[in-house]
Short mmCIF file of C-alpha atoms in Angstrom, two decimals:
data_model
loop_
_atom_site.label_atom_id
_atom_site.label_comp_id
_atom_site.label_asym_id
_atom_site.label_seq_id
_atom_site.Cartn_x
_atom_site.Cartn_y
_atom_site.Cartn_z
CA MET U 287 -1.52 -11.49 7.45
CA ALA U 288 -4.13 -9.01 8.65
CA ASP U 289 -7.20 -11.22 8.84
CA GLY U 290 -9.72 -9.62 11.16
CA MET U 291 -7.93 -6.28 11.11
CA THR U 292 -9.68 -3.09 10.08
CA GLN U 293 -9.33 -2.51 6.36
CA LEU U 294 -10.41 0.57 4.42
CA ARG U 295 -10.24 0.79 0.63
CA GLY U 296 -10.89 3.61 -1.77
CA THR U 297 -9.59 5.66 -4.68
CA ILE U 298 -7.65 8.92 -4.87
CA PRO U 299 -7.33 11.34 -7.81
CA VAL U 300 -3.68 11.86 -8.79
CA PRO U 301 -2.07 13.50 -11.82
CA GLY U 302 -3.16 11.34 -14.75
CA GLY U 303 -6.00 9.35 -13.21
CA ASN U 304 -7.30 7.62 -10.08
CA VAL U 305 -5.36 5.22 -7.86
CA TRP U 306 -6.55 2.52 -5.46
CA PHE U 307 -5.46 2.43 -1.81
CA LYS U 308 -5.88 0.17 1.20
CA ARG U 309 -5.39 1.02 4.91
CA VAL U 310 -4.87 -1.96 7.20
CA GLY U 311 -4.77 -2.35 10.98
CA GLY U 312 -3.92 0.27 13.56
CA GLY U 313 -2.27 0.83 16.90
CA ALA U 314 -0.28 3.38 18.85
CA GLY U 315 2.51 3.63 16.27
CA LEU U 316 2.56 6.19 13.48
CA PRO U 317 1.23 5.00 10.10
CA LEU U 318 3.55 3.31 7.61
CA LEU U 319 3.14 4.24 3.93
CA ALA U 320 4.36 1.36 1.76
CA VAL U 321 5.65 2.24 -1.73
CA HIS U 322 5.83 -0.69 -4.14
CA GLY U 323 8.36 -1.29 -6.89
CA GLY U 324 8.38 -2.04 -10.59
CA PRO U 325 7.73 0.53 -11.81
CA GLY U 326 4.39 -1.14 -12.36
CA LEU U 327 4.60 -4.10 -9.96
CA PRO U 328 1.56 -3.55 -7.73
CA HIS U 329 1.35 -3.69 -3.95
CA ASN U 330 0.52 -7.41 -3.69
CA TYR U 331 4.14 -8.56 -3.37
CA ILE U 332 4.81 -6.29 -0.38
CA SER U 333 1.62 -7.33 1.42
CA SER U 334 3.93 -9.03 3.97
CA LEU U 335 4.09 -5.59 5.58
CA GLU U 336 0.57 -6.23 6.87
CA ARG U 337 2.30 -8.27 9.57
CA LEU U 338 3.31 -4.92 11.08
CA ALA U 339 -0.31 -3.71 11.22
CA ASP U 340 -0.84 -4.93 14.79
CA GLU U 341 1.24 -1.95 16.01
CA ARG U 342 0.33 0.71 13.46
CA GLU U 343 -1.75 1.37 10.39
CA VAL U 344 -0.06 0.15 7.20
CA ILE U 345 -1.11 1.91 3.99
CA PHE U 346 -0.68 0.54 0.47
CA TRP U 347 -1.56 1.99 -2.89
CA ASP U 348 -1.22 0.70 -6.43
CA GLN U 349 0.60 3.31 -8.46
CA LEU U 350 -1.13 4.61 -11.57
CA GLY U 351 -1.00 2.17 -14.45
CA CYS U 352 -1.00 -1.12 -12.54
CA GLY U 353 -2.90 -3.38 -10.17
CA ASN U 354 -6.27 -2.05 -9.00
CA SER U 355 -5.59 1.51 -10.17
CA GLU U 356 -6.52 3.11 -13.48
CA CYS U 357 -4.25 2.20 -16.38
CA PRO U 358 -4.30 5.17 -18.75
CA SER U 359 -2.62 4.67 -22.12
CA ASN U 360 -0.52 7.82 -22.16
CA VAL U 361 3.22 7.23 -22.18
CA GLY U 362 3.77 10.89 -21.34
CA LEU U 363 2.67 10.14 -17.76
CA TRP U 364 5.55 7.83 -16.92
CA THR U 365 8.19 10.12 -15.45
CA MET U 366 9.82 10.46 -12.06
CA ALA U 367 8.42 13.96 -11.58
CA ARG U 368 4.82 12.80 -12.12
CA SER U 369 5.39 9.82 -9.83
CA VAL U 370 6.57 12.16 -7.05
CA ALA U 371 3.47 14.31 -7.61
CA GLU U 372 1.33 11.14 -7.39
CA MET U 373 2.92 10.13 -4.09
CA ASP U 374 2.35 13.62 -2.71
CA ALA U 375 -1.29 13.52 -3.83
CA VAL U 376 -1.74 10.22 -1.96
CA VAL U 377 -0.15 11.63 1.20
CA GLN U 378 -2.32 14.75 1.05
CA ALA U 379 -5.56 12.90 0.28
CA LEU U 380 -5.05 10.46 3.16
CA GLY U 381 -4.29 13.29 5.57
CA LEU U 382 -0.92 11.86 6.60
CA ASN U 383 0.59 14.42 8.94
CA ARG U 384 3.24 12.28 10.63
CA PHE U 385 4.12 8.96 9.03
CA HIS U 386 6.90 6.52 8.17
CA VAL U 387 7.85 5.79 4.55
CA PHE U 388 8.91 2.33 3.28
CA GLY U 389 9.97 1.92 -0.35
CA ASN U 390 11.16 -1.27 -2.03
CA SER U 391 13.13 -1.34 -5.31
CA TRP U 392 11.67 1.33 -7.65
CA GLY U 393 9.56 2.33 -4.64
CA GLY U 394 12.80 3.07 -2.78
CA MET U 395 13.92 5.29 -5.65
CA LEU U 396 10.59 7.13 -5.60
CA ALA U 397 10.74 7.46 -1.81
CA GLN U 398 14.23 8.97 -1.98
CA GLN U 399 13.15 11.50 -4.61
CA TYR U 400 10.03 12.32 -2.58
CA VAL U 401 11.84 13.07 0.67
CA LEU U 402 14.48 15.06 -1.22
CA ASP U 403 11.98 17.23 -3.10
CA VAL U 404 8.76 17.41 -1.05
CA THR U 405 8.23 18.91 2.39
CA SER U 406 5.97 16.49 4.26
CA GLY U 407 5.25 14.99 7.65
CA ALA U 408 7.47 11.96 7.00
CA VAL U 409 9.37 11.06 10.20
CA SER U 410 11.50 8.20 8.86
CA LEU U 411 12.56 6.55 5.60
CA THR U 412 13.23 2.87 4.93
CA ILE U 413 15.00 2.18 1.63
CA SER U 414 14.58 -1.51 0.91
CA ASN U 415 16.67 -3.21 -1.78
CA SER U 416 16.99 -0.20 -4.03
CA ILE U 417 19.48 2.06 -5.77
CA ALA U 418 20.42 5.73 -5.96
CA SER U 419 21.89 5.71 -9.48
CA ILE U 420 20.60 4.12 -12.69
CA PRO U 421 24.01 4.42 -14.41
CA GLN U 422 25.61 2.50 -11.54
CA PHE U 423 22.76 -0.02 -11.55
CA SER U 424 23.36 -0.69 -15.25
CA GLU U 425 26.97 -1.55 -14.46
CA ILE U 426 25.92 -3.82 -11.57
CA VAL U 427 23.39 -5.68 -13.73
CA ALA U 428 25.97 -6.22 -16.49
CA ARG U 429 28.39 -7.67 -13.94
CA LEU U 430 25.77 -9.96 -12.38
CA LYS U 431 24.63 -11.18 -15.81
CA ALA U 432 28.23 -12.11 -16.58
CA GLU U 433 28.16 -14.38 -13.51
CA LEU U 434 25.27 -16.45 -14.89
CA ASN U 435 26.04 -19.60 -16.88
CA ALA U 436 26.99 -19.05 -20.52
CA ALA U 437 23.78 -20.52 -21.96
CA THR U 438 21.59 -18.19 -19.86
CA GLN U 439 23.66 -15.14 -20.81
CA SER U 440 23.53 -16.10 -24.47
CA ALA U 441 19.76 -16.58 -24.42
CA ILE U 442 19.23 -13.15 -22.86
CA ASP U 443 21.54 -11.38 -25.31
CA ARG U 444 20.32 -13.17 -28.45
CA HIS U 445 16.62 -12.73 -27.84
CA GLU U 446 16.89 -9.11 -26.70
CA ALA U 447 18.92 -8.30 -29.83
CA ALA U 448 16.39 -10.09 -32.05
CA GLY U 449 13.31 -8.72 -30.30
CA THR U 450 12.11 -12.25 -29.49
CA THR U 451 11.75 -11.82 -25.75
CA TYR U 452 8.40 -13.65 -25.91
CA SER U 453 10.25 -16.92 -26.64
CA ALA U 454 10.28 -19.76 -24.11
CA GLU U 455 14.08 -19.79 -24.07
CA TYR U 456 14.24 -16.12 -23.11
CA GLN U 457 11.52 -16.51 -20.48
CA ASP U 458 13.46 -19.42 -18.95
CA ALA U 459 16.60 -17.30 -18.83
CA ILE U 460 14.75 -14.44 -17.11
CA ARG U 461 13.27 -16.94 -14.66
CA THR U 462 16.83 -17.99 -13.79
CA TRP U 463 17.75 -14.33 -13.26
CA ASN U 464 14.67 -13.68 -11.12
CA GLU U 465 15.18 -16.76 -8.96
CA THR U 466 18.84 -15.79 -8.44
CA TYR U 467 18.63 -12.02 -7.91
CA LEU U 468 14.98 -11.18 -7.08
CA CYS U 469 13.44 -13.85 -4.85
CA ARG U 470 15.21 -17.05 -3.84
CA LEU U 471 12.26 -18.54 -1.96
CA LEU U 472 10.85 -21.24 -4.26
CA PRO U 473 8.21 -21.68 -5.30
CA TRP U 474 7.41 -17.98 -5.39
CA PRO U 475 4.61 -17.13 -2.93
CA LYS U 476 1.12 -16.39 -4.19
CA GLU U 477 1.34 -12.63 -3.54
CA LEU U 478 4.46 -12.29 -5.70
CA GLN U 479 2.97 -14.28 -8.56
CA GLU U 480 -0.21 -12.20 -8.31
CA ALA U 481 1.77 -8.94 -8.50
CA TYR U 482 3.42 -10.06 -11.72
CA ARG U 483 0.04 -11.00 -13.21
CA LYS U 484 -1.27 -7.49 -12.44
CA SER U 485 1.87 -5.59 -13.43
CA GLY U 486 1.86 -2.61 -15.77
CA ALA U 487 4.21 -3.38 -18.63
CA GLU U 488 3.82 0.02 -20.30
CA ILE U 489 5.11 1.88 -17.24
CA PHE U 490 8.19 -0.32 -16.94
CA GLU U 491 8.98 -0.20 -20.65
CA THR U 492 8.54 3.58 -20.79
CA MET U 493 10.49 4.41 -17.62
CA PHE U 494 13.15 1.69 -17.70
CA GLY U 495 13.10 -0.01 -21.11
CA PRO U 496 12.66 -3.54 -22.45
CA SER U 497 14.50 -5.04 -19.46
CA ASP U 498 16.95 -4.32 -16.65
CA PHE U 499 19.70 -5.06 -19.17
CA HIS U 500 18.69 -2.21 -21.52
CA ILE U 501 17.67 0.84 -19.48
CA VAL U 502 16.80 3.36 -22.18
CA GLY U 503 13.61 4.88 -20.73
CA THR U 504 12.73 8.19 -19.11
CA ILE U 505 14.74 7.52 -15.94
CA ARG U 506 17.87 6.18 -17.69
CA SER U 507 20.05 8.98 -16.30
CA TRP U 508 18.39 9.23 -12.85
CA ASP U 509 21.02 9.62 -10.13
CA VAL U 510 20.61 11.09 -6.63
CA LEU U 511 23.76 9.62 -5.10
CA ASP U 512 25.32 13.05 -4.58
CA ARG U 513 22.08 14.36 -3.01
CA LEU U 514 21.80 11.65 -0.37
CA PRO U 515 23.59 13.79 2.26
CA GLU U 516 20.53 16.08 2.04
CA ILE U 517 18.32 13.38 3.59
CA ALA U 518 17.84 14.46 7.19
CA LEU U 519 15.26 11.85 8.22
CA PRO U 520 16.20 8.81 10.31
CA THR U 521 16.88 6.28 7.55
CA LEU U 522 17.06 2.48 7.46
CA VAL U 523 18.84 0.88 4.49
CA LEU U 524 17.98 -2.78 3.83
CA ALA U 525 20.19 -4.84 1.50
CA GLY U 526 20.19 -8.46 0.36
CA ARG U 527 23.36 -10.49 -0.13
CA PHE U 528 22.17 -11.76 -3.54
CA ASP U 529 20.26 -8.66 -4.66
CA GLU U 530 20.42 -7.20 -8.16
CA CYS U 531 20.62 -3.93 -6.21
CA ALA U 532 24.07 -4.93 -5.02
CA PRO U 533 24.73 -4.61 -1.28
CA GLU U 534 27.97 -2.69 -1.88
CA HIS U 535 25.96 0.00 -3.71
CA MET U 536 23.47 0.14 -0.84
CA TRP U 537 26.36 0.38 1.63
CA GLU U 538 27.58 3.44 -0.28
CA MET U 539 24.08 4.92 -0.04
CA HIS U 540 24.08 4.27 3.71
CA GLN U 541 27.44 5.99 4.11
CA ARG U 542 26.13 9.12 2.38
CA ILE U 543 23.01 9.42 4.58
CA ASP U 544 24.14 10.80 7.92
CA GLY U 545 23.15 8.65 10.90
CA SER U 546 21.47 5.98 8.77
CA ARG U 547 21.27 2.32 9.81
CA PHE U 548 22.33 -0.50 7.46
CA GLU U 549 21.03 -4.07 7.66
CA LEU U 550 22.27 -6.84 5.37
CA PHE U 551 20.09 -9.92 4.88
CA GLU U 552 22.49 -12.79 4.21
CA SER U 553 19.87 -15.20 2.81
CA SER U 554 17.92 -12.71 0.67
CA ALA U 555 18.00 -11.31 -2.80
CA HIS U 556 15.57 -8.44 -3.47
CA MET U 557 12.71 -9.21 -1.06
CA PRO U 558 13.76 -9.90 2.55
CA PHE U 559 10.16 -9.41 3.71
CA ILE U 560 9.44 -12.67 1.84
CA GLU U 561 12.83 -14.39 2.04
CA GLU U 562 13.72 -13.68 5.71
CA PRO U 563 10.38 -12.65 7.24
CA HIS U 564 11.23 -13.17 10.92
CA ARG U 565 14.38 -11.04 10.87
CA PHE U 566 12.78 -8.48 8.56
CA ASP U 567 9.91 -7.98 10.99
CA GLN U 568 12.28 -7.66 13.95
CA VAL U 569 14.39 -5.02 12.19
CA MET U 570 11.37 -3.05 10.97
CA ARG U 571 9.52 -3.11 14.29
CA ASP U 572 12.62 -1.94 16.16
CA PHE U 573 13.36 0.89 13.72
CA LEU U 574 9.77 2.14 13.49
CA ARG U 575 9.26 2.05 17.27
CA ARG U 576 12.47 4.04 17.78
CA HIS U 577 11.21 6.81 15.54
CA ASP U 578 7.50 6.93 16.40
CA ASP U 579 8.12 9.87 18.73
CA VAL U 580 10.52 11.86 16.58
#
């Protein structure tokens, strides 16, 4: 990773509390702001991006409610609008005038909303393994669940209906889902396991719902598919062949963003930076270098 590289840590006030950040490395390239997923799955699992810190500074933060940041117990905080305001507060506090944005999963959703709604110094956008429509994602997840074996499907449906998602049978079924559609590298690396241990359940349950199969939270109707043509930044769209964020949906996103670049990772699910690190790094380095002087 970034052993021996310059690291700076601190906290930033954002709407609702204080968040933790880390700046790693440096170099001639413009900084890369890394936006993690979840919502509520802290930065640890995307720490692979530190590999890029020999060419540029890479900046992480744990979003409010998870990881090393404050975890206020106020469900009214967990909205897309407040999350966009948080991201803007981070950008402003760190003095980022010209920078690249990378967002994975929920982080990709937040990054899309940010570049659509906030005027900033962002010079490029990378949308990694994400979506542009919750209603479409719900349909994708239902289809992918139907492709699991009957016993796994049954366990998910029965325990979610009964409210017994703490049961070992349900947890085994979710493990099957995660190892099929989230990360296929087994065993899961330390940084991914650590992120799950530090995750913020309240944020996910409030914004999404009890699971990906029942999205009833504050962002249940979120959909920016028709706004994607408004994105004028150079954009890289990264998809995984086995991703719960289906590659055909990400291809549609790519087609709506003028001039965007699409890269499909044939051996990845949701996390190509872990599952196909060599190719991921090549693609990212090439894209970021191309747009350092925009």
